[in-house]
Short mmCIF file of C-alpha atoms in Angstrom, two decimals:
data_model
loop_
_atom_site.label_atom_id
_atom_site.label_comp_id
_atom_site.label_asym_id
_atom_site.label_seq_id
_atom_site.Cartn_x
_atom_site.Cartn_y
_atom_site.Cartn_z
CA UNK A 1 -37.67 58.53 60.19
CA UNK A 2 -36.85 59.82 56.82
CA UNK A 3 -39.55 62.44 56.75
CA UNK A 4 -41.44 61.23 53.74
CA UNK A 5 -44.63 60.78 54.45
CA UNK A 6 -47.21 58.47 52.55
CA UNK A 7 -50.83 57.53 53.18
CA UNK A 8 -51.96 54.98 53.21
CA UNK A 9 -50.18 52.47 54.58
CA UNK A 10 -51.86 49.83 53.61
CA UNK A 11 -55.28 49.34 51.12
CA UNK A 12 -57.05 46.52 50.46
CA UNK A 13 -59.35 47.17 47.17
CA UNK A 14 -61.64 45.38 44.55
CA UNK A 15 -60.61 44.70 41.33
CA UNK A 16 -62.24 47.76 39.13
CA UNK A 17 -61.74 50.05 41.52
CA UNK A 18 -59.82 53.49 41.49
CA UNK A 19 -56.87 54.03 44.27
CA UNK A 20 -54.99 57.29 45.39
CA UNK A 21 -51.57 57.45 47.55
CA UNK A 22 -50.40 60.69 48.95
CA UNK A 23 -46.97 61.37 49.76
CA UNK A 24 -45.76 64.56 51.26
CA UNK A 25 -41.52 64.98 50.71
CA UNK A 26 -38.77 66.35 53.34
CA UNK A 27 -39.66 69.98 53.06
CA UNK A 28 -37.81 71.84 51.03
CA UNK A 29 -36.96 68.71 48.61
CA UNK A 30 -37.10 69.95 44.69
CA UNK A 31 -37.33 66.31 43.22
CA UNK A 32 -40.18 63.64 44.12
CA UNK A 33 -40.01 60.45 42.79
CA UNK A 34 -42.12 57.64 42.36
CA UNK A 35 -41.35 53.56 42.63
CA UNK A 36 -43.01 50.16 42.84
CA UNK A 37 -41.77 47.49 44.38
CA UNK A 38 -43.04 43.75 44.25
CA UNK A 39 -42.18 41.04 46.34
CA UNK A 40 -38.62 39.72 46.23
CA UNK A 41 -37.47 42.46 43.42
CA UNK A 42 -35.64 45.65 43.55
CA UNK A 43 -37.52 49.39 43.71
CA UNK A 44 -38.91 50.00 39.78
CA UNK A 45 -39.00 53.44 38.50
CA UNK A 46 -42.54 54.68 37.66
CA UNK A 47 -42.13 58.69 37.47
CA UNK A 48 -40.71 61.52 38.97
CA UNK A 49 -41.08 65.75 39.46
CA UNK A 50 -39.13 68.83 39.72
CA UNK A 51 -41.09 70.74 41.50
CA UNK A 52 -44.16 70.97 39.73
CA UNK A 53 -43.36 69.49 36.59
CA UNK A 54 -43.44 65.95 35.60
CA UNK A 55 -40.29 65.43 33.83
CA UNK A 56 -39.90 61.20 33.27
CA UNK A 57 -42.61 58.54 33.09
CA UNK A 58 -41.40 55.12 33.37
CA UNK A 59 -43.05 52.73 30.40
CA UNK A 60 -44.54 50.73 33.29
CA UNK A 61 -46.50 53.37 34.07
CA UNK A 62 -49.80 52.60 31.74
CA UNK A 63 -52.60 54.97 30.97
CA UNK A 64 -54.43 53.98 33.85
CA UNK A 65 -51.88 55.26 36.36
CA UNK A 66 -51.40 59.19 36.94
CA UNK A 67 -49.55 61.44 39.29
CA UNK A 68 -49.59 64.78 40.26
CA UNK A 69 -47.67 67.84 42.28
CA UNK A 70 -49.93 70.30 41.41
CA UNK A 71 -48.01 73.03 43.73
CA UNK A 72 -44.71 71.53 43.80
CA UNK A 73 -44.95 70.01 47.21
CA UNK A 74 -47.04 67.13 48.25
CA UNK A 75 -47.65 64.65 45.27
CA UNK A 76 -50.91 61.97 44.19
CA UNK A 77 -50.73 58.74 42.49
CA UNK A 78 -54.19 57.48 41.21
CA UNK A 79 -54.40 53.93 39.74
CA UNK A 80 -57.90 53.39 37.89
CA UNK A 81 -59.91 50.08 37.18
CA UNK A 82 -57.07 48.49 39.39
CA UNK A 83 -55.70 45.01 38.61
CA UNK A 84 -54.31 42.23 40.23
CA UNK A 85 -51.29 42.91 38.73
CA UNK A 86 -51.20 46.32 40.49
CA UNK A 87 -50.45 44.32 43.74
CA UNK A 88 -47.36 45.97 45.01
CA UNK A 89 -45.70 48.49 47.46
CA UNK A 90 -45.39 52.27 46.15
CA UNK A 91 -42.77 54.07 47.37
CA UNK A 92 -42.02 57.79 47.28
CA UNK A 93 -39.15 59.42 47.41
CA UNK A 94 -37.47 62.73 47.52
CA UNK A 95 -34.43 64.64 46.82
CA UNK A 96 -33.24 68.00 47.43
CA UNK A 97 -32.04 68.73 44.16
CA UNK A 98 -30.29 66.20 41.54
CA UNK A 99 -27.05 64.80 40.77
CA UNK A 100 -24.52 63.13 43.59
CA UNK A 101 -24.38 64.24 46.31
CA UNK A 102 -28.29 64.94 46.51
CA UNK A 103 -29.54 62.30 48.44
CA UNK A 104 -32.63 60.08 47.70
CA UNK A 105 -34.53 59.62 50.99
CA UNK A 106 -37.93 56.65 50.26
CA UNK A 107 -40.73 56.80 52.04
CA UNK A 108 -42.20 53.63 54.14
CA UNK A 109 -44.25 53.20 51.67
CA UNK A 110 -47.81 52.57 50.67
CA UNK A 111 -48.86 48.66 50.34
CA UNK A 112 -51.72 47.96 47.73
CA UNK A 113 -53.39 45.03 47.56
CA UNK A 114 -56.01 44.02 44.94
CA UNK A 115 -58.59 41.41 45.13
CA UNK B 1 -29.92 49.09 28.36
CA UNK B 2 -28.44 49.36 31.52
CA UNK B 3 -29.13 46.87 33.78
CA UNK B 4 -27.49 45.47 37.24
CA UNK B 5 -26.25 41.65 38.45
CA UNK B 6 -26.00 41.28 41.72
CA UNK B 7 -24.80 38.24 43.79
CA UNK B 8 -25.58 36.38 45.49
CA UNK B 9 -28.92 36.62 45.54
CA UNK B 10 -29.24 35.11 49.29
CA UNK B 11 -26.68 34.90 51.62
CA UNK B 12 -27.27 33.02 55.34
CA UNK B 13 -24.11 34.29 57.63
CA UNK B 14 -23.07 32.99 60.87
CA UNK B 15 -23.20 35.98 63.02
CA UNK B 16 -19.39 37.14 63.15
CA UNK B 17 -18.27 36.37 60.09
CA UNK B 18 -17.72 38.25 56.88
CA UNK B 19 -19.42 38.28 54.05
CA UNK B 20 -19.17 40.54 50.54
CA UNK B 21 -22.09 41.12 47.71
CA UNK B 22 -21.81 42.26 44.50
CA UNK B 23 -22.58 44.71 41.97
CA UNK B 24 -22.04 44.28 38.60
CA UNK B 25 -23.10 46.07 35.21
CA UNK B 26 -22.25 45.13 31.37
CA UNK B 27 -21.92 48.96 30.82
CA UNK B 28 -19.79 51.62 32.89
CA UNK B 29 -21.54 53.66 35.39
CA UNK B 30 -21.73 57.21 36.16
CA UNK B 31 -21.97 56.73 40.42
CA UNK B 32 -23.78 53.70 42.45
CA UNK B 33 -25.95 54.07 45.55
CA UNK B 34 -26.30 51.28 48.21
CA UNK B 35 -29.56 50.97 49.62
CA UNK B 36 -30.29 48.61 52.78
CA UNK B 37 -34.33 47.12 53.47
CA UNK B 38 -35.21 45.54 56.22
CA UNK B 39 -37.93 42.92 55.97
CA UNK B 40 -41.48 44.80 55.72
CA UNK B 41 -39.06 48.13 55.44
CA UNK B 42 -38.33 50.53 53.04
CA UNK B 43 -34.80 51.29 51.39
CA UNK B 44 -32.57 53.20 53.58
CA UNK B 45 -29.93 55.35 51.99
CA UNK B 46 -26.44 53.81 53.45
CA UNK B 47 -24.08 55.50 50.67
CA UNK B 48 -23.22 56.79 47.15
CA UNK B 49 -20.15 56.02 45.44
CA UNK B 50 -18.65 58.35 42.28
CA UNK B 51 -14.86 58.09 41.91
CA UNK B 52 -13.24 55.02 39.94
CA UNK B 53 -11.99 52.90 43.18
CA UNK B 54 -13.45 54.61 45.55
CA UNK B 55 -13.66 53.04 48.93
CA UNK B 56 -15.42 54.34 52.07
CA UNK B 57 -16.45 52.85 54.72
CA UNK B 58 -19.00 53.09 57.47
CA UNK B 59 -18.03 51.08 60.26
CA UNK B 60 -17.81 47.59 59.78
CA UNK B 61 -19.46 48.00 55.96
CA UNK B 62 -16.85 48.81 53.20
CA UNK B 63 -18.10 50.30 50.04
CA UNK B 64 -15.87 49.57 46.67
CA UNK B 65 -16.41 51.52 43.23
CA UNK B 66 -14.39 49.13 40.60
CA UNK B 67 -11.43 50.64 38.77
CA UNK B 68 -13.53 50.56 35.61
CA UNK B 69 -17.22 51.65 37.17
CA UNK B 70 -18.88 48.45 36.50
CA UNK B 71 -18.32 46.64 39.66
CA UNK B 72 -18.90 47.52 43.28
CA UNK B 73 -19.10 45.28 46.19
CA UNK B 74 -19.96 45.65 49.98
CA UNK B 75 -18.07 43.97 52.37
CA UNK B 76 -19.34 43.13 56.16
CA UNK B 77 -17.09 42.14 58.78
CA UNK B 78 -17.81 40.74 62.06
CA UNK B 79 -22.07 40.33 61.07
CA UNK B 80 -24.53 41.00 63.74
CA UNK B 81 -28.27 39.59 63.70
CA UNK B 82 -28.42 44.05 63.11
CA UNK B 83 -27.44 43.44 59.56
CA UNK B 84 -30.53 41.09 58.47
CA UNK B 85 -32.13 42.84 55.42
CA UNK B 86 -31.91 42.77 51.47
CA UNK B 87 -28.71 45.00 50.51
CA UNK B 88 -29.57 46.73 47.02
CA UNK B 89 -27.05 48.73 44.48
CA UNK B 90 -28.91 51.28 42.51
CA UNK B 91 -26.84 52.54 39.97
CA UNK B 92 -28.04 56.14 38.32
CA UNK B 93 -29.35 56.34 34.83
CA UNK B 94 -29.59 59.26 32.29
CA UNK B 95 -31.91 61.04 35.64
CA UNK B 96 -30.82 61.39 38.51
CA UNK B 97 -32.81 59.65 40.88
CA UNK B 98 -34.15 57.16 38.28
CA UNK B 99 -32.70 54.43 39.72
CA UNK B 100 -31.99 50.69 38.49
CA UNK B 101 -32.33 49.08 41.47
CA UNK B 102 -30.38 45.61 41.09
CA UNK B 103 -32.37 42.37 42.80
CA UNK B 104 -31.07 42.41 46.04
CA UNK B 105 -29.05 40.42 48.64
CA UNK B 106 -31.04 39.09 51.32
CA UNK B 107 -29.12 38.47 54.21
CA UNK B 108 -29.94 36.36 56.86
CA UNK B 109 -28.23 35.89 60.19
CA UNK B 110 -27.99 32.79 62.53
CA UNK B 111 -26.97 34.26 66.27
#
């Protein structure tokens, strides 16, 4: 157990429709990060936080994705008018602070599926 | 920009033998993480690598950093059906914690 948390698991939605994953980090942890991960590929960058503030967005991350950490500590990540191309696994992450030596700890992950 | 190789890209092992992936960049790198998934898992943190030829191990994994920072390899002696899973490098970027995850090394083992 790495101690990030994320809910869902696993959703199933329609095409059209708007999703939100929650992940809560190791307490504590300064850095949150976002990823997506497809089958058969490596983790992608989408975004990431120091505490609050939203410091990188990934280009992959289009106008219809947005995340929050409104008070630095759990974070959101709301896909609208999904697409089938939104199929994937989103993984959070968290560090304590950054550089080496500051760990990156992922989540389990939240599986979306759109049909 | 920066972007990863890494080889094979599947890799079916006899349980007991050895086998070694790779990790290798066009540009030099500032530090490398390996990451270890297990089918339906998430990446697991197994270590971080900063010094030019750095080696550390963990058992019976080995962890290289190349002389020059654009290669690193893992080496796995003596497999066990333990070690199934896709093996990733994830070099840093300009962020820390922006990762660029390379494709991955599935490993299977036959008992």
């Amino acid at each position: 157990d790495t101690g990030v948390s994320q809910d869902p698991r696993h959703k199933i939605t329609k095409r059209g429709q708007n999703v939100t994953f929650r992940c809560d980090p190791i307490s504590e942890h300064n850095r949150l990060y976002w990823y997506r991960q497809t089958l058969g590929q490596g983790p992608e960058f989408l975004t990431y936080f120091q505490n609050e503030a939203q410091l990188e967005k990934s280009r992959l991350l289009s106008d219809r994705f947005s995340a929050e950490r409104p008070k630095g500590s759990f974070s959101t990540l709301e896909i609208q008018r999904t697409e089938q191309g939104d199929s994937a696994m989103y993984l959070c992450a968290s560090s304590q602070g950054a550089g080496p030596g500051n760990t990156i700890y992922f989540g389990e992950g939240s599986w979306l599926t759109v049909v | 920009g920066q972007q990863v190789m890494q080889i094979p890209q599947y890799q079916h092992v006899q349980e007991g033998e050895d086998f070694t992936t790779y990790c290798n960049s066009s540009t030099t790198l500032s530090n490398i993480q390996w990451y270890k998934q297990r089918p339906g898992g998430h990446p697991v943190f197994l270590i971080q690598l900063v010094k030019s030829g750095e080696v550390k191990k963990q058992k019976r994994l080995t962890f290289q950093f190349g002389e020059a920072k654009k290669n690193s390899s893992l080496h796995i002696t003596a497999t066990q059906t333990t070690d199934v899973g896709t093996y990733f490098c994830a070099p840093s970027t300009d962020s820390w914690g922006k990762f660029q995850f390379g494709a991955g090394t599935q490993v299977v083992v036959t008992p």
